[in-house]
Amino acid sequence: MELIEITGQPCSGKTNFIDRETKADKSIKKYDLRRNLANFFIGIYYLGYSRTKTLLFWSLKEDVSFFFKLNIFRNSVIKFSIFITNYKLDKYKNTKLYVDEGISHLPFLFLKIDTFKVLKFTNKELLKTKVIFLKSSSQLEIKERLQRRGHKRLRYLSLNIFVERNMEIEDFLLKKYPELCKDLRIKENVINV
């Protein structure tokens, strides 16, 4: 079994990419961390008190509603459960498991936190993580897709601020991930494929 995370900023084509890949190659399966409530508690167990508290603090700093902050916290904690549960995935022998928005996606959750701090927080896990990074094709295309599809953050941030911040994060990650991830493949223009 090979775990590979798929990441990229919102509307970069992650879901479409995974759907295309799983249809084209039957040895690839999508693994959704969010479906299992137990993954939240497994993530807390893995993180321990101090690191869980850091994620809660970061979540509470985001410019969104209180319930949205709790959702960010839940999503961030769940991402860490894979580091305990991956040994239970032996039923997927000879399979590639694509994890949609795993640990490598954490910087895109925390828009108010310095991306370098988030990378420092996840450094140990990133060293064990294989990542396919979907690079956005252009700011204009991302804006158009966000306007068509929408995004929950757009209730709290203007489209321009949201896209600019995500582009900053993407640029930073593309510089840092080659040295931080176990393996990194960058895919461009996957939206149009």
PDB file of C-alpha atoms in Angstrom:
ATOM      1  CA  MET A   1       0.000   0.000   0.000  1.00  0.00           C
ATOM      2  CA  GLU A   2       1.232   3.450  -0.900  1.00  0.00           C
ATOM      3  CA  LEU A   3      -0.290   6.560   0.684  1.00  0.00           C
ATOM      4  CA  ILE A   4      -0.107   9.705  -1.442  1.00  0.00           C
ATOM      5  CA  GLU A   5      -1.602  13.024  -0.418  1.00  0.00           C
ATOM      6  CA  ILE A   6      -3.211  15.292  -2.988  1.00  0.00           C
ATOM      7  CA  THR A   7      -3.007  18.965  -2.129  1.00  0.00           C
ATOM      8  CA  GLY A   8      -3.285  22.389  -3.662  1.00  0.00           C
ATOM      9  CA  GLN A   9      -5.180  25.557  -3.024  1.00  0.00           C
ATOM     10  CA  PRO A  10      -8.982  25.654  -3.224  1.00  0.00           C
ATOM     11  CA  CYS A  11     -10.304  25.119  -6.780  1.00  0.00           C
ATOM     12  CA  SER A  12      -6.988  23.773  -8.073  1.00  0.00           C
ATOM     13  CA  GLY A  13      -8.733  20.589  -9.247  1.00  0.00           C
ATOM     14  CA  LYS A  14      -8.006  18.102  -6.443  1.00  0.00           C
ATOM     15  CA  THR A  15     -11.332  16.278  -6.547  1.00  0.00           C
ATOM     16  CA  ASN A  16     -11.410  16.116 -10.352  1.00  0.00           C
ATOM     17  CA  PHE A  17      -7.814  14.872 -10.395  1.00  0.00           C
ATOM     18  CA  ILE A  18      -8.550  12.078  -7.915  1.00  0.00           C
ATOM     19  CA  ASP A  19     -11.743  11.078  -9.739  1.00  0.00           C
ATOM     20  CA  ARG A  20      -9.869  10.900 -13.070  1.00  0.00           C
ATOM     21  CA  GLU A  21      -6.984   8.924 -11.604  1.00  0.00           C
ATOM     22  CA  THR A  22      -9.172   6.378  -9.808  1.00  0.00           C
ATOM     23  CA  LYS A  23     -11.213   5.789 -12.996  1.00  0.00           C
ATOM     24  CA  ALA A  24      -8.091   5.399 -15.142  1.00  0.00           C
ATOM     25  CA  ASP A  25      -6.205   3.101 -12.765  1.00  0.00           C
ATOM     26  CA  LYS A  26      -8.140   0.596 -10.631  1.00  0.00           C
ATOM     27  CA  SER A  27      -5.138   0.149  -8.311  1.00  0.00           C
ATOM     28  CA  ILE A  28      -5.730   3.720  -7.049  1.00  0.00           C
ATOM     29  CA  LYS A  29      -8.356   4.283  -4.362  1.00  0.00           C
ATOM     30  CA  LYS A  30      -9.487   7.440  -2.589  1.00  0.00           C
ATOM     31  CA  TYR A  31      -9.103   7.404   1.185  1.00  0.00           C
ATOM     32  CA  ASP A  32     -11.305   9.927   2.952  1.00  0.00           C
ATOM     33  CA  LEU A  33     -10.109  10.752   6.452  1.00  0.00           C
ATOM     34  CA  ARG A  34     -13.157  12.867   7.264  1.00  0.00           C
ATOM     35  CA  ARG A  35     -15.726  10.075   7.150  1.00  0.00           C
ATOM     36  CA  ASN A  36     -14.735   8.486  10.417  1.00  0.00           C
ATOM     37  CA  LEU A  37     -15.476  10.414  13.630  1.00  0.00           C
ATOM     38  CA  ALA A  38     -12.995   8.175  15.433  1.00  0.00           C
ATOM     39  CA  ASN A  39     -10.230   9.804  13.361  1.00  0.00           C
ATOM     40  CA  PHE A  40     -10.723  13.022  15.346  1.00  0.00           C
ATOM     41  CA  PHE A  41      -9.971  11.252  18.633  1.00  0.00           C
ATOM     42  CA  ILE A  42      -7.134   9.273  17.051  1.00  0.00           C
ATOM     43  CA  GLY A  43      -5.672  12.591  15.840  1.00  0.00           C
ATOM     44  CA  ILE A  44      -5.861  14.061  19.341  1.00  0.00           C
ATOM     45  CA  TYR A  45      -4.187  10.957  20.751  1.00  0.00           C
ATOM     46  CA  TYR A  46      -1.410  11.214  18.170  1.00  0.00           C
ATOM     47  CA  LEU A  47      -0.883  14.953  18.678  1.00  0.00           C
ATOM     48  CA  GLY A  48      -0.982  15.013  22.465  1.00  0.00           C
ATOM     49  CA  TYR A  49      -2.136  17.910  24.598  1.00  0.00           C
ATOM     50  CA  SER A  50       0.363  20.586  23.563  1.00  0.00           C
ATOM     51  CA  ARG A  51       0.099  20.149  19.789  1.00  0.00           C
ATOM     52  CA  THR A  52      -3.702  19.780  19.932  1.00  0.00           C
ATOM     53  CA  LYS A  53      -3.860  23.028  21.916  1.00  0.00           C
ATOM     54  CA  THR A  54      -1.749  24.758  19.245  1.00  0.00           C
ATOM     55  CA  LEU A  55      -4.177  23.701  16.510  1.00  0.00           C
ATOM     56  CA  LEU A  56      -7.115  24.912  18.598  1.00  0.00           C
ATOM     57  CA  PHE A  57      -5.408  28.261  19.211  1.00  0.00           C
ATOM     58  CA  TRP A  58      -4.654  28.676  15.492  1.00  0.00           C
ATOM     59  CA  SER A  59      -8.236  27.741  14.568  1.00  0.00           C
ATOM     60  CA  LEU A  60      -9.634  30.355  16.936  1.00  0.00           C
ATOM     61  CA  LYS A  61      -7.524  33.054  15.254  1.00  0.00           C
ATOM     62  CA  GLU A  62      -9.194  32.579  11.859  1.00  0.00           C
ATOM     63  CA  ASP A  63     -11.613  35.289  10.655  1.00  0.00           C
ATOM     64  CA  VAL A  64     -14.692  33.075  10.476  1.00  0.00           C
ATOM     65  CA  SER A  65     -17.677  32.185  12.686  1.00  0.00           C
ATOM     66  CA  PHE A  66     -17.112  30.256  15.908  1.00  0.00           C
ATOM     67  CA  PHE A  67     -18.606  27.079  14.405  1.00  0.00           C
ATOM     68  CA  PHE A  68     -16.386  27.417  11.352  1.00  0.00           C
ATOM     69  CA  LYS A  69     -13.382  27.743  13.682  1.00  0.00           C
ATOM     70  CA  LEU A  70     -14.397  24.488  15.359  1.00  0.00           C
ATOM     71  CA  ASN A  71     -14.687  22.868  11.930  1.00  0.00           C
ATOM     72  CA  ILE A  72     -11.175  24.042  11.016  1.00  0.00           C
ATOM     73  CA  PHE A  73      -9.921  22.579  14.288  1.00  0.00           C
ATOM     74  CA  ARG A  74     -11.671  19.245  13.657  1.00  0.00           C
ATOM     75  CA  ASN A  75     -10.355  19.049  10.090  1.00  0.00           C
ATOM     76  CA  SER A  76      -6.804  19.867  11.146  1.00  0.00           C
ATOM     77  CA  VAL A  77      -6.765  17.252  13.928  1.00  0.00           C
ATOM     78  CA  ILE A  78      -8.227  14.538  11.686  1.00  0.00           C
ATOM     79  CA  LYS A  79      -5.340  14.939   9.236  1.00  0.00           C
ATOM     80  CA  PHE A  80      -2.945  13.549  11.854  1.00  0.00           C
ATOM     81  CA  SER A  81      -4.927  10.340  12.423  1.00  0.00           C
ATOM     82  CA  ILE A  82      -3.397   8.784   9.311  1.00  0.00           C
ATOM     83  CA  PHE A  83      -0.087   8.421  11.152  1.00  0.00           C
ATOM     84  CA  ILE A  84      -1.706   5.913  13.505  1.00  0.00           C
ATOM     85  CA  THR A  85      -4.355   4.338  11.282  1.00  0.00           C
ATOM     86  CA  ASN A  86      -2.173   3.679   8.235  1.00  0.00           C
ATOM     87  CA  TYR A  87      -1.074   0.327   9.668  1.00  0.00           C
ATOM     88  CA  LYS A  88      -4.755  -0.734   9.588  1.00  0.00           C
ATOM     89  CA  LEU A  89      -4.937  -0.154   5.854  1.00  0.00           C
ATOM     90  CA  ASP A  90      -3.269  -3.453   4.954  1.00  0.00           C
ATOM     91  CA  LYS A  91      -6.440  -4.525   3.151  1.00  0.00           C
ATOM     92  CA  TYR A  92      -5.271  -2.194   0.382  1.00  0.00           C
ATOM     93  CA  LYS A  93      -2.179  -4.217  -0.550  1.00  0.00           C
ATOM     94  CA  ASN A  94      -0.804  -3.378  -3.997  1.00  0.00           C
ATOM     95  CA  THR A  95      -2.941  -0.245  -3.978  1.00  0.00           C
ATOM     96  CA  LYS A  96      -2.192   3.450  -4.087  1.00  0.00           C
ATOM     97  CA  LEU A  97      -4.368   5.352  -1.639  1.00  0.00           C
ATOM     98  CA  TYR A  98      -4.916   8.999  -2.508  1.00  0.00           C
ATOM     99  CA  VAL A  99      -5.609  11.083   0.574  1.00  0.00           C
ATOM    100  CA  ASP A 100      -7.522  14.223  -0.333  1.00  0.00           C
ATOM    101  CA  GLU A 101      -6.192  17.199   1.661  1.00  0.00           C
ATOM    102  CA  GLY A 102      -4.018  15.419   4.199  1.00  0.00           C
ATOM    103  CA  ILE A 103      -1.281  16.872   6.405  1.00  0.00           C
ATOM    104  CA  SER A 104       0.336  18.678   3.471  1.00  0.00           C
ATOM    105  CA  HIS A 105      -2.875  20.705   3.079  1.00  0.00           C
ATOM    106  CA  LEU A 106      -2.740  22.177   6.609  1.00  0.00           C
ATOM    107  CA  PRO A 107      -1.254  25.548   5.537  1.00  0.00           C
ATOM    108  CA  PHE A 108      -4.355  26.205   3.409  1.00  0.00           C
ATOM    109  CA  LEU A 109      -6.567  25.829   6.505  1.00  0.00           C
ATOM    110  CA  PHE A 110      -4.688  28.418   8.553  1.00  0.00           C
ATOM    111  CA  LEU A 111      -4.796  31.620   6.542  1.00  0.00           C
ATOM    112  CA  LYS A 112      -4.034  33.838   9.565  1.00  0.00           C
ATOM    113  CA  ILE A 113      -0.992  31.842  10.714  1.00  0.00           C
ATOM    114  CA  ASP A 114       2.480  32.310   9.261  1.00  0.00           C
ATOM    115  CA  THR A 115       2.939  29.423   6.806  1.00  0.00           C
ATOM    116  CA  PHE A 116       6.479  28.851   8.077  1.00  0.00           C
ATOM    117  CA  LYS A 117       5.052  28.126  11.571  1.00  0.00           C
ATOM    118  CA  VAL A 118       2.626  25.593  10.110  1.00  0.00           C
ATOM    119  CA  LEU A 119       5.460  23.865   8.239  1.00  0.00           C
ATOM    120  CA  LYS A 120       7.582  23.786  11.377  1.00  0.00           C
ATOM    121  CA  PHE A 121       4.627  22.229  13.220  1.00  0.00           C
ATOM    122  CA  THR A 122       4.217  19.494  10.576  1.00  0.00           C
ATOM    123  CA  ASN A 123       7.886  18.957   9.728  1.00  0.00           C
ATOM    124  CA  LYS A 124       8.126  15.488  11.323  1.00  0.00           C
ATOM    125  CA  GLU A 125       5.025  14.262   9.480  1.00  0.00           C
ATOM    126  CA  LEU A 126       5.925  15.834   6.144  1.00  0.00           C
ATOM    127  CA  LEU A 127       9.197  13.893   6.109  1.00  0.00           C
ATOM    128  CA  LYS A 128       7.070  10.705   5.969  1.00  0.00           C
ATOM    129  CA  THR A 129       4.601  12.008   3.388  1.00  0.00           C
ATOM    130  CA  LYS A 130       4.391  11.553  -0.376  1.00  0.00           C
ATOM    131  CA  VAL A 131       2.591  14.476  -1.985  1.00  0.00           C
ATOM    132  CA  ILE A 132       1.142  15.341  -5.359  1.00  0.00           C
ATOM    133  CA  PHE A 133       0.801  19.125  -5.421  1.00  0.00           C
ATOM    134  CA  LEU A 134      -1.665  20.545  -7.924  1.00  0.00           C
ATOM    135  CA  LYS A 135      -0.263  23.908  -8.903  1.00  0.00           C
ATOM    136  CA  SER A 136      -2.877  26.456  -9.870  1.00  0.00           C
ATOM    137  CA  SER A 137      -2.758  27.593 -13.452  1.00  0.00           C
ATOM    138  CA  SER A 138      -3.580  31.259 -12.843  1.00  0.00           C
ATOM    139  CA  GLN A 139      -5.123  33.598 -10.339  1.00  0.00           C
ATOM    140  CA  LEU A 140      -7.821  34.468 -12.849  1.00  0.00           C
ATOM    141  CA  GLU A 141      -8.843  30.843 -13.373  1.00  0.00           C
ATOM    142  CA  ILE A 142      -8.941  30.208  -9.606  1.00  0.00           C
ATOM    143  CA  LYS A 143     -11.146  33.289  -9.151  1.00  0.00           C
ATOM    144  CA  GLU A 144     -13.508  32.155 -11.902  1.00  0.00           C
ATOM    145  CA  ARG A 145     -13.791  28.671 -10.407  1.00  0.00           C
ATOM    146  CA  LEU A 146     -14.388  30.094  -6.912  1.00  0.00           C
ATOM    147  CA  GLN A 147     -17.122  32.344  -8.271  1.00  0.00           C
ATOM    148  CA  ARG A 148     -18.812  29.365  -9.968  1.00  0.00           C
ATOM    149  CA  ARG A 149     -18.378  26.838  -7.164  1.00  0.00           C
ATOM    150  CA  GLY A 150     -18.195  29.076  -4.125  1.00  0.00           C
ATOM    151  CA  HIS A 151     -16.249  28.430  -0.940  1.00  0.00           C
ATOM    152  CA  LYS A 152     -17.287  28.726   2.699  1.00  0.00           C
ATOM    153  CA  ARG A 153     -14.469  31.172   3.423  1.00  0.00           C
ATOM    154  CA  LEU A 154     -15.927  33.654   0.951  1.00  0.00           C
ATOM    155  CA  ARG A 155     -18.635  34.414   3.522  1.00  0.00           C
ATOM    156  CA  TYR A 156     -15.900  36.011   5.634  1.00  0.00           C
ATOM    157  CA  LEU A 157     -13.234  37.157   3.161  1.00  0.00           C
ATOM    158  CA  SER A 158     -13.357  38.963  -0.142  1.00  0.00           C
ATOM    159  CA  LEU A 159     -12.574  36.874  -3.200  1.00  0.00           C
ATOM    160  CA  ASN A 160      -9.409  38.885  -3.912  1.00  0.00           C
ATOM    161  CA  ILE A 161      -8.010  38.582  -0.377  1.00  0.00           C
ATOM    162  CA  PHE A 162      -8.808  34.862  -0.259  1.00  0.00           C
ATOM    163  CA  VAL A 163      -7.160  34.132  -3.621  1.00  0.00           C
ATOM    164  CA  GLU A 164      -4.118  36.319  -2.904  1.00  0.00           C
ATOM    165  CA  ARG A 165      -3.497  34.629   0.448  1.00  0.00           C
ATOM    166  CA  ASN A 166      -3.828  31.159  -1.065  1.00  0.00           C
ATOM    167  CA  MET A 167      -1.444  32.116  -3.890  1.00  0.00           C
ATOM    168  CA  GLU A 168       1.101  33.292  -1.279  1.00  0.00           C
ATOM    169  CA  ILE A 169       0.768  29.980   0.543  1.00  0.00           C
ATOM    170  CA  GLU A 170       1.074  28.007  -2.693  1.00  0.00           C
ATOM    171  CA  ASP A 171       4.227  29.898  -3.750  1.00  0.00           C
ATOM    172  CA  PHE A 172       5.802  29.345  -0.333  1.00  0.00           C
ATOM    173  CA  LEU A 173       4.954  25.629  -0.280  1.00  0.00           C
ATOM    174  CA  LEU A 174       6.297  25.061  -3.783  1.00  0.00           C
ATOM    175  CA  LYS A 175       9.644  26.430  -2.589  1.00  0.00           C
ATOM    176  CA  LYS A 176       9.723  24.495   0.696  1.00  0.00           C
ATOM    177  CA  TYR A 177       8.002  21.161   0.015  1.00  0.00           C
ATOM    178  CA  PRO A 178      10.771  19.708  -2.200  1.00  0.00           C
ATOM    179  CA  GLU A 179      13.052  19.607   0.844  1.00  0.00           C
ATOM    180  CA  LEU A 180      10.372  18.810   3.445  1.00  0.00           C
ATOM    181  CA  CYS A 181       8.282  16.017   1.902  1.00  0.00           C
ATOM    182  CA  LYS A 182       9.333  12.402   1.508  1.00  0.00           C
ATOM    183  CA  ASP A 183       8.399  12.681  -2.154  1.00  0.00           C
ATOM    184  CA  LEU A 184       6.865  15.552  -4.099  1.00  0.00           C
ATOM    185  CA  ARG A 185       5.369  15.605  -7.574  1.00  0.00           C
ATOM    186  CA  ILE A 186       4.033  18.862  -8.927  1.00  0.00           C
ATOM    187  CA  LYS A 187       1.244  18.717 -11.491  1.00  0.00           C
ATOM    188  CA  GLU A 188       0.313  21.811 -13.483  1.00  0.00           C
ATOM    189  CA  ASN A 189      -2.829  22.686 -15.413  1.00  0.00           C
ATOM    190  CA  VAL A 190      -4.826  19.704 -14.120  1.00  0.00           C
ATOM    191  CA  ILE A 191      -8.050  21.718 -14.279  1.00  0.00           C
ATOM    192  CA  ASN A 192      -7.930  21.818 -18.054  1.00  0.00           C
ATOM    193  CA  VAL A 193      -6.895  18.194 -18.598  1.00  0.00           C
TER     194      VAL A 193
END
